[in-house]
Amino acid sequence: MKEIYIKAKAKVNLTLEVLNKREDGYHNIKSIFQALSLHDDLKIEKIDDDVFELDTNVEKINNNQNIVYKAYTALKERFESITGVKVTLEKKVPMQAGLGGGSADCAAFLLAMNRLFELGLSMEELKEIGKKLGADVVPCLYDHAVIAEGIGDEITEIDTDFEYDIVIIKPVISCNTKEMYEKLDCMEKTKESCGTDMVVQALKEHNVKQIAENLYNDFEIAMQDSTLIRRIKEEFSANGALGSLMTGSGSCVFGIFEDKETALSAYDALKNKYETYICTSCNA
């Protein structure tokens, strides 16, 4: 095998609780990560020169700070058999949006390299490597819904094959994850009930209304432009969404719909006002 193609699937957080700040500076969380059909495209090719080449449609990430390059370096330090690679990365997932785009790219790259170079890494070994590269990389190694705890590295898989329809809006603002955690640390939280168990049950029972009724994200209170987020959620509701939520540390907001027809109608109504995407959950 000389090359491999892989989809790096975006995610939304159906629930996201920020529990506490750890001594190492990270935060313990509990969150349901839901993989999506929305994805970036990666092609990884073996090349003769012992170097890493990146060809991407987003120039600002074409540097050695890119998380995919860091993943290549981590693997190459461990395996002498790894030669040079050329990575062609077509970004489709918005960045700094709470959709896990960079983490998904990193996770997909690790999975692809494991196959391309026949490294024989187990999922636990891939998770250990991914954990050191970024907090969201580990849950992005899975192409279906999972519960992520700890710093995102403690995974419980959810036994579901439920697919449902989602529309995503990317506001004009972007969010820096580090800054959002800092804002949350400074705020006095009034703890609301988080329905993680209810969402897990709903995923298993194919109950989209119960999922929508129990969406939860601690970061919504730390969003500076909360008026914009609230307005987008109101527009989702007016266009038939069963429920809506900001994902991750922002700024994207997603709406969950009962059927494809209603989701398409909402997408058509909103796409000229906002940067809008339509997709389905992935629970293969």
GROMACS .gro file of C-alpha atoms in nm:
model
  284
    1MET     CA    1   0.000   0.000   0.000
    2LYS     CA    2   0.146   0.335  -0.108
    3GLU     CA    3  -0.134   0.573  -0.021
    4ILE     CA    4  -0.452   0.585   0.182
    5TYR     CA    5  -0.759   0.809   0.189
    6ILE     CA    6  -0.958   0.873   0.507
    7LYS     CA    7  -1.240   1.098   0.623
    8ALA     CA    8  -1.177   1.306   0.935
    9LYS     CA    9  -1.526   1.335   1.082
   10ALA     CA   10  -1.637   1.641   1.272
   11LYS     CA   11  -1.820   1.606   1.604
   12VAL     CA   12  -2.073   1.784   1.818
   13ASN     CA   13  -2.107   1.761   2.193
   14LEU     CA   14  -2.459   1.653   2.285
   15THR     CA   15  -2.372   1.713   2.649
   16LEU     CA   16  -2.063   1.881   2.795
   17GLU     CA   17  -1.994   1.926   3.164
   18VAL     CA   18  -1.672   2.096   3.279
   19LEU     CA   19  -1.620   1.940   3.620
   20ASN     CA   20  -1.301   2.090   3.765
   21LYS     CA   21  -0.956   2.222   3.683
   22ARG     CA   22  -0.672   1.977   3.742
   23GLU     CA   23  -0.328   2.044   3.888
   24ASP     CA   24  -0.173   1.993   3.543
   25GLY     CA   25  -0.382   2.281   3.406
   26TYR     CA   26  -0.627   2.064   3.212
   27HIS     CA   27  -0.993   2.026   3.301
   28ASN     CA   28  -1.191   1.713   3.380
   29ILE     CA   29  -1.500   1.687   3.166
   30LYS     CA   30  -1.789   1.454   3.099
   31SER     CA   31  -1.928   1.476   2.747
   32ILE     CA   32  -2.110   1.284   2.478
   33PHE     CA   33  -1.917   1.323   2.152
   34GLN     CA   34  -2.127   1.255   1.842
   35ALA     CA   35  -1.944   1.189   1.515
   36LEU     CA   36  -2.092   1.353   1.203
   37SER     CA   37  -2.103   1.294   0.829
   38LEU     CA   38  -1.944   1.640   0.790
   39HIS     CA   39  -1.573   1.575   0.741
   40ASP     CA   40  -1.233   1.686   0.615
   41ASP     CA   41  -1.060   1.474   0.349
   42LEU     CA   42  -0.708   1.338   0.400
   43LYS     CA   43  -0.486   1.151   0.158
   44ILE     CA   44  -0.154   1.021   0.291
   45GLU     CA   45   0.108   0.907   0.040
   46LYS     CA   46   0.445   0.746   0.099
   47ILE     CA   47   0.726   0.947  -0.068
   48ASP     CA   48   1.094   0.877  -0.128
   49ASP     CA   49   1.227   1.181   0.059
   50ASP     CA   50   1.234   1.139   0.437
   51VAL     CA   51   1.022   1.449   0.501
   52PHE     CA   52   0.667   1.556   0.585
   53GLU     CA   53   0.484   1.750   0.315
   54LEU     CA   54   0.145   1.912   0.363
   55ASP     CA   55  -0.075   2.033   0.080
   56THR     CA   56  -0.387   2.203   0.217
   57ASN     CA   57  -0.654   2.449   0.106
   58VAL     CA   58  -0.611   2.648   0.431
   59GLU     CA   59  -0.276   2.828   0.417
   60LYS     CA   60  -0.274   2.937   0.784
   61ILE     CA   61  -0.229   2.576   0.902
   62ASN     CA   62   0.048   2.494   0.655
   63ASN     CA   63   0.330   2.503   0.911
   64ASN     CA   64   0.509   2.290   1.170
   65GLN     CA   65   0.258   2.388   1.439
   66ASN     CA   66  -0.007   2.184   1.260
   67ILE     CA   67  -0.135   1.900   1.479
   68VAL     CA   68  -0.102   1.651   1.191
   69TYR     CA   69   0.270   1.731   1.163
   70LYS     CA   70   0.303   1.682   1.539
   71ALA     CA   71   0.135   1.342   1.503
   72TYR     CA   72   0.380   1.247   1.227
   73THR     CA   73   0.675   1.348   1.447
   74ALA     CA   74   0.540   1.146   1.741
   75LEU     CA   75   0.499   0.834   1.526
   76LYS     CA   76   0.838   0.874   1.357
   77GLU     CA   77   1.015   0.898   1.691
   78ARG     CA   78   0.862   0.562   1.782
   79PHE     CA   79   0.894   0.375   1.450
   80GLU     CA   80   1.210   0.372   1.236
   81SER     CA   81   1.011   0.209   0.954
   82ILE     CA   82   0.817   0.530   0.887
   83THR     CA   83   0.947   0.717   0.583
   84GLY     CA   84   0.844   1.050   0.436
   85VAL     CA   85   0.480   1.124   0.364
   86LYS     CA   86   0.281   1.375   0.166
   87VAL     CA   87  -0.050   1.469   0.325
   88THR     CA   88  -0.321   1.629   0.116
   89LEU     CA   89  -0.573   1.786   0.351
   90GLU     CA   90  -0.893   1.940   0.223
   91LYS     CA   91  -1.055   2.132   0.507
   92LYS     CA   92  -1.434   2.140   0.502
   93VAL     CA   93  -1.499   2.161   0.876
   94PRO     CA   94  -1.491   2.518   1.016
   95MET     CA   95  -1.200   2.593   1.247
   96GLN     CA   96  -1.221   2.734   1.604
   97ALA     CA   97  -1.584   2.632   1.594
   98GLY     CA   98  -1.626   2.354   1.851
   99LEU     CA   99  -1.652   2.085   1.583
  100GLY     CA  100  -1.318   1.919   1.659
  101GLY     CA  101  -1.178   1.973   1.310
  102GLY     CA  102  -0.807   1.975   1.398
  103SER     CA  103  -0.847   1.690   1.648
  104ALA     CA  104  -1.040   1.488   1.389
  105ASP     CA  105  -0.761   1.545   1.134
  106CYS     CA  106  -0.504   1.424   1.387
  107ALA     CA  107  -0.709   1.117   1.481
  108ALA     CA  108  -0.770   1.025   1.117
  109PHE     CA  109  -0.399   1.066   1.042
  110LEU     CA  110  -0.303   0.832   1.328
  111LEU     CA  111  -0.551   0.569   1.210
  112ALA     CA  112  -0.435   0.599   0.850
  113MET     CA  113  -0.064   0.582   0.934
  114ASN     CA  114  -0.126   0.273   1.145
  115ARG     CA  115  -0.266   0.101   0.835
  116LEU     CA  116  -0.034   0.253   0.575
  117PHE     CA  117   0.288   0.154   0.754
  118GLU     CA  118   0.142  -0.160   0.921
  119LEU     CA  119   0.245  -0.034   1.265
  120GLY     CA  120   0.023  -0.277   1.454
  121LEU     CA  121  -0.086  -0.021   1.712
  122SER     CA  122  -0.387  -0.118   1.923
  123MET     CA  123  -0.665   0.131   1.994
  124GLU     CA  124  -0.528   0.175   2.346
  125GLU     CA  125  -0.185   0.260   2.205
  126LEU     CA  126  -0.337   0.503   1.954
  127LYS     CA  127  -0.530   0.666   2.238
  128GLU     CA  128  -0.211   0.706   2.443
  129ILE     CA  129  -0.040   0.881   2.150
  130GLY     CA  130  -0.345   1.093   2.073
  131LYS     CA  131  -0.386   1.202   2.436
  132LYS     CA  132  -0.044   1.371   2.425
  133LEU     CA  133  -0.131   1.560   2.107
  134GLY     CA  134  -0.464   1.714   2.204
  135ALA     CA  135  -0.749   1.674   2.450
  136ASP     CA  136  -1.015   1.597   2.185
  137VAL     CA  137  -0.805   1.362   1.972
  138VAL     CA  138  -0.900   1.046   2.164
  139PRO     CA  139  -1.280   1.071   2.121
  140CYS     CA  140  -1.224   1.161   1.755
  141LEU     CA  141  -1.062   0.820   1.703
  142TYR     CA  142  -1.415   0.676   1.719
  143ASP     CA  143  -1.662   0.711   1.430
  144HIS     CA  144  -1.970   0.692   1.652
  145ALA     CA  145  -2.112   0.838   1.973
  146VAL     CA  146  -1.901   0.795   2.288
  147ILE     CA  147  -1.891   0.928   2.642
  148ALA     CA  148  -1.559   1.101   2.709
  149GLU     CA  149  -1.441   1.167   3.065
  150GLY     CA  150  -1.118   1.275   3.233
  151ILE     CA  151  -0.954   1.518   2.990
  152GLY     CA  152  -1.141   1.342   2.711
  153ASP     CA  153  -0.923   1.032   2.718
  154GLU     CA  154  -1.147   0.800   2.920
  155ILE     CA  155  -1.391   0.655   2.668
  156THR     CA  156  -1.714   0.461   2.711
  157GLU     CA  157  -1.863   0.349   2.380
  158ILE     CA  158  -2.240   0.381   2.333
  159ASP     CA  159  -2.417   0.084   2.177
  160THR     CA  160  -2.624   0.260   1.911
  161ASP     CA  161  -2.669   0.268   1.534
  162PHE     CA  162  -2.907   0.565   1.540
  163GLU     CA  163  -2.870   0.825   1.264
  164TYR     CA  164  -3.052   1.158   1.286
  165ASP     CA  165  -3.043   1.490   1.103
  166ILE     CA  166  -2.842   1.792   1.212
  167VAL     CA  167  -2.802   2.148   1.081
  168ILE     CA  168  -2.501   2.353   1.194
  169ILE     CA  169  -2.454   2.729   1.189
  170LYS     CA  170  -2.109   2.886   1.215
  171PRO     CA  171  -2.146   3.244   1.347
  172VAL     CA  172  -1.914   3.521   1.232
  173ILE     CA  173  -1.730   3.494   1.565
  174SER     CA  174  -1.475   3.225   1.651
  175CYS     CA  175  -1.371   3.093   1.991
  176ASN     CA  176  -1.034   3.011   2.140
  177THR     CA  177  -1.066   2.702   2.359
  178LYS     CA  178  -0.803   2.812   2.613
  179GLU     CA  179  -0.971   3.150   2.656
  180MET     CA  180  -1.315   2.992   2.695
  181TYR     CA  181  -1.187   2.765   2.974
  182GLU     CA  182  -1.031   3.067   3.145
  183LYS     CA  183  -1.362   3.254   3.129
  184LEU     CA  184  -1.547   2.955   3.269
  185ASP     CA  185  -1.295   2.925   3.554
  186CYS     CA  186  -1.371   3.284   3.657
  187MET     CA  187  -1.747   3.237   3.659
  188GLU     CA  188  -1.965   3.119   3.941
  189LYS     CA  189  -2.167   2.839   3.788
  190THR     CA  190  -2.521   2.764   3.891
  191LYS     CA  191  -2.529   2.391   3.829
  192GLU     CA  192  -2.811   2.283   3.605
  193SER     CA  193  -2.918   1.926   3.556
  194CYS     CA  194  -2.719   1.757   3.280
  195GLY     CA  195  -2.907   1.475   3.110
  196THR     CA  196  -2.614   1.264   2.991
  197ASP     CA  197  -2.781   0.940   3.101
  198MET     CA  198  -3.104   1.043   2.927
  199VAL     CA  199  -2.918   1.114   2.603
  200VAL     CA  200  -2.737   0.780   2.618
  201GLN     CA  201  -3.071   0.604   2.667
  202ALA     CA  202  -3.224   0.802   2.380
  203LEU     CA  203  -2.939   0.709   2.145
  204LYS     CA  204  -2.991   0.343   2.225
  205GLU     CA  205  -3.370   0.370   2.181
  206HIS     CA  206  -3.359   0.588   1.865
  207ASN     CA  207  -3.551   0.863   2.043
  208VAL     CA  208  -3.450   1.189   1.875
  209LYS     CA  209  -3.691   1.401   2.080
  210GLN     CA  210  -3.536   1.282   2.405
  211ILE     CA  211  -3.189   1.365   2.273
  212ALA     CA  212  -3.303   1.716   2.179
  213GLU     CA  213  -3.470   1.775   2.516
  214ASN     CA  214  -3.152   1.694   2.711
  215LEU     CA  215  -2.883   1.887   2.523
  216TYR     CA  216  -2.643   2.062   2.763
  217ASN     CA  217  -2.319   2.264   2.744
  218ASP     CA  218  -2.147   2.447   3.032
  219PHE     CA  219  -1.963   2.672   2.784
  220GLU     CA  220  -2.280   2.853   2.677
  221ILE     CA  221  -2.262   3.072   2.990
  222ALA     CA  222  -1.903   3.174   2.904
  223MET     CA  223  -1.985   3.285   2.550
  224GLN     CA  224  -1.921   3.660   2.526
  225ASP     CA  225  -2.176   3.719   2.252
  226SER     CA  226  -2.455   3.519   2.415
  227THR     CA  227  -2.717   3.730   2.238
  228LEU     CA  228  -2.601   3.599   1.901
  229ILE     CA  229  -2.606   3.238   2.021
  230ARG     CA  230  -2.954   3.286   2.166
  231ARG     CA  231  -3.078   3.440   1.840
  232ILE     CA  232  -2.945   3.147   1.637
  233LYS     CA  233  -3.114   2.901   1.873
  234GLU     CA  234  -3.440   3.092   1.835
  235GLU     CA  235  -3.408   3.071   1.457
  236PHE     CA  236  -3.353   2.697   1.479
  237SER     CA  237  -3.666   2.663   1.687
  238ALA     CA  238  -3.867   2.875   1.441
  239ASN     CA  239  -3.751   2.646   1.160
  240GLY     CA  240  -3.855   2.319   1.318
  241ALA     CA  241  -3.557   2.210   1.530
  242LEU     CA  242  -3.646   1.987   1.823
  243GLY     CA  243  -3.356   2.136   2.018
  244SER     CA  244  -3.031   2.329   1.966
  245LEU     CA  245  -2.702   2.384   2.144
  246MET     CA  246  -2.361   2.545   2.110
  247THR     CA  247  -2.102   2.271   2.062
  248GLY     CA  248  -1.769   2.243   2.241
  249SER     CA  249  -1.622   2.577   2.347
  250GLY     CA  250  -1.800   2.740   2.051
  251SER     CA  251  -1.885   2.907   1.835
  252CYS     CA  252  -2.096   2.670   1.620
  253VAL     CA  253  -2.456   2.604   1.713
  254PHE     CA  254  -2.635   2.291   1.594
  255GLY     CA  255  -3.000   2.201   1.569
  256ILE     CA  256  -3.145   1.849   1.580
  257PHE     CA  257  -3.439   1.763   1.356
  258GLU     CA  258  -3.701   1.491   1.352
  259ASP     CA  259  -3.659   1.410   0.983
  260LYS     CA  260  -3.455   1.490   0.673
  261GLU     CA  261  -3.731   1.698   0.512
  262THR     CA  262  -3.755   1.939   0.806
  263ALA     CA  263  -3.375   1.965   0.828
  264LEU     CA  264  -3.348   2.046   0.456
  265SER     CA  265  -3.619   2.308   0.488
  266ALA     CA  266  -3.434   2.473   0.779
  267TYR     CA  267  -3.106   2.459   0.591
  268ASP     CA  268  -3.263   2.630   0.289
  269ALA     CA  269  -3.414   2.899   0.513
  270LEU     CA  270  -3.091   2.974   0.700
  271LYS     CA  271  -2.810   2.924   0.447
  272ASN     CA  272  -2.835   3.276   0.305
  273LYS     CA  273  -2.818   3.435   0.652
  274TYR     CA  274  -2.540   3.226   0.806
  275GLU     CA  275  -2.256   2.991   0.717
  276THR     CA  276  -2.467   2.675   0.735
  277TYR     CA  277  -2.406   2.302   0.705
  278ILE     CA  278  -2.638   2.002   0.695
  279CYS     CA  279  -2.531   1.652   0.795
  280THR     CA  280  -2.630   1.338   0.983
  281SER     CA  281  -2.497   1.169   1.293
  282CYS     CA  282  -2.262   0.876   1.235
  283ASN     CA  283  -2.317   0.571   1.450
  284ALA     CA  284  -2.195   0.291   1.224
   0.00000   0.00000   0.00000
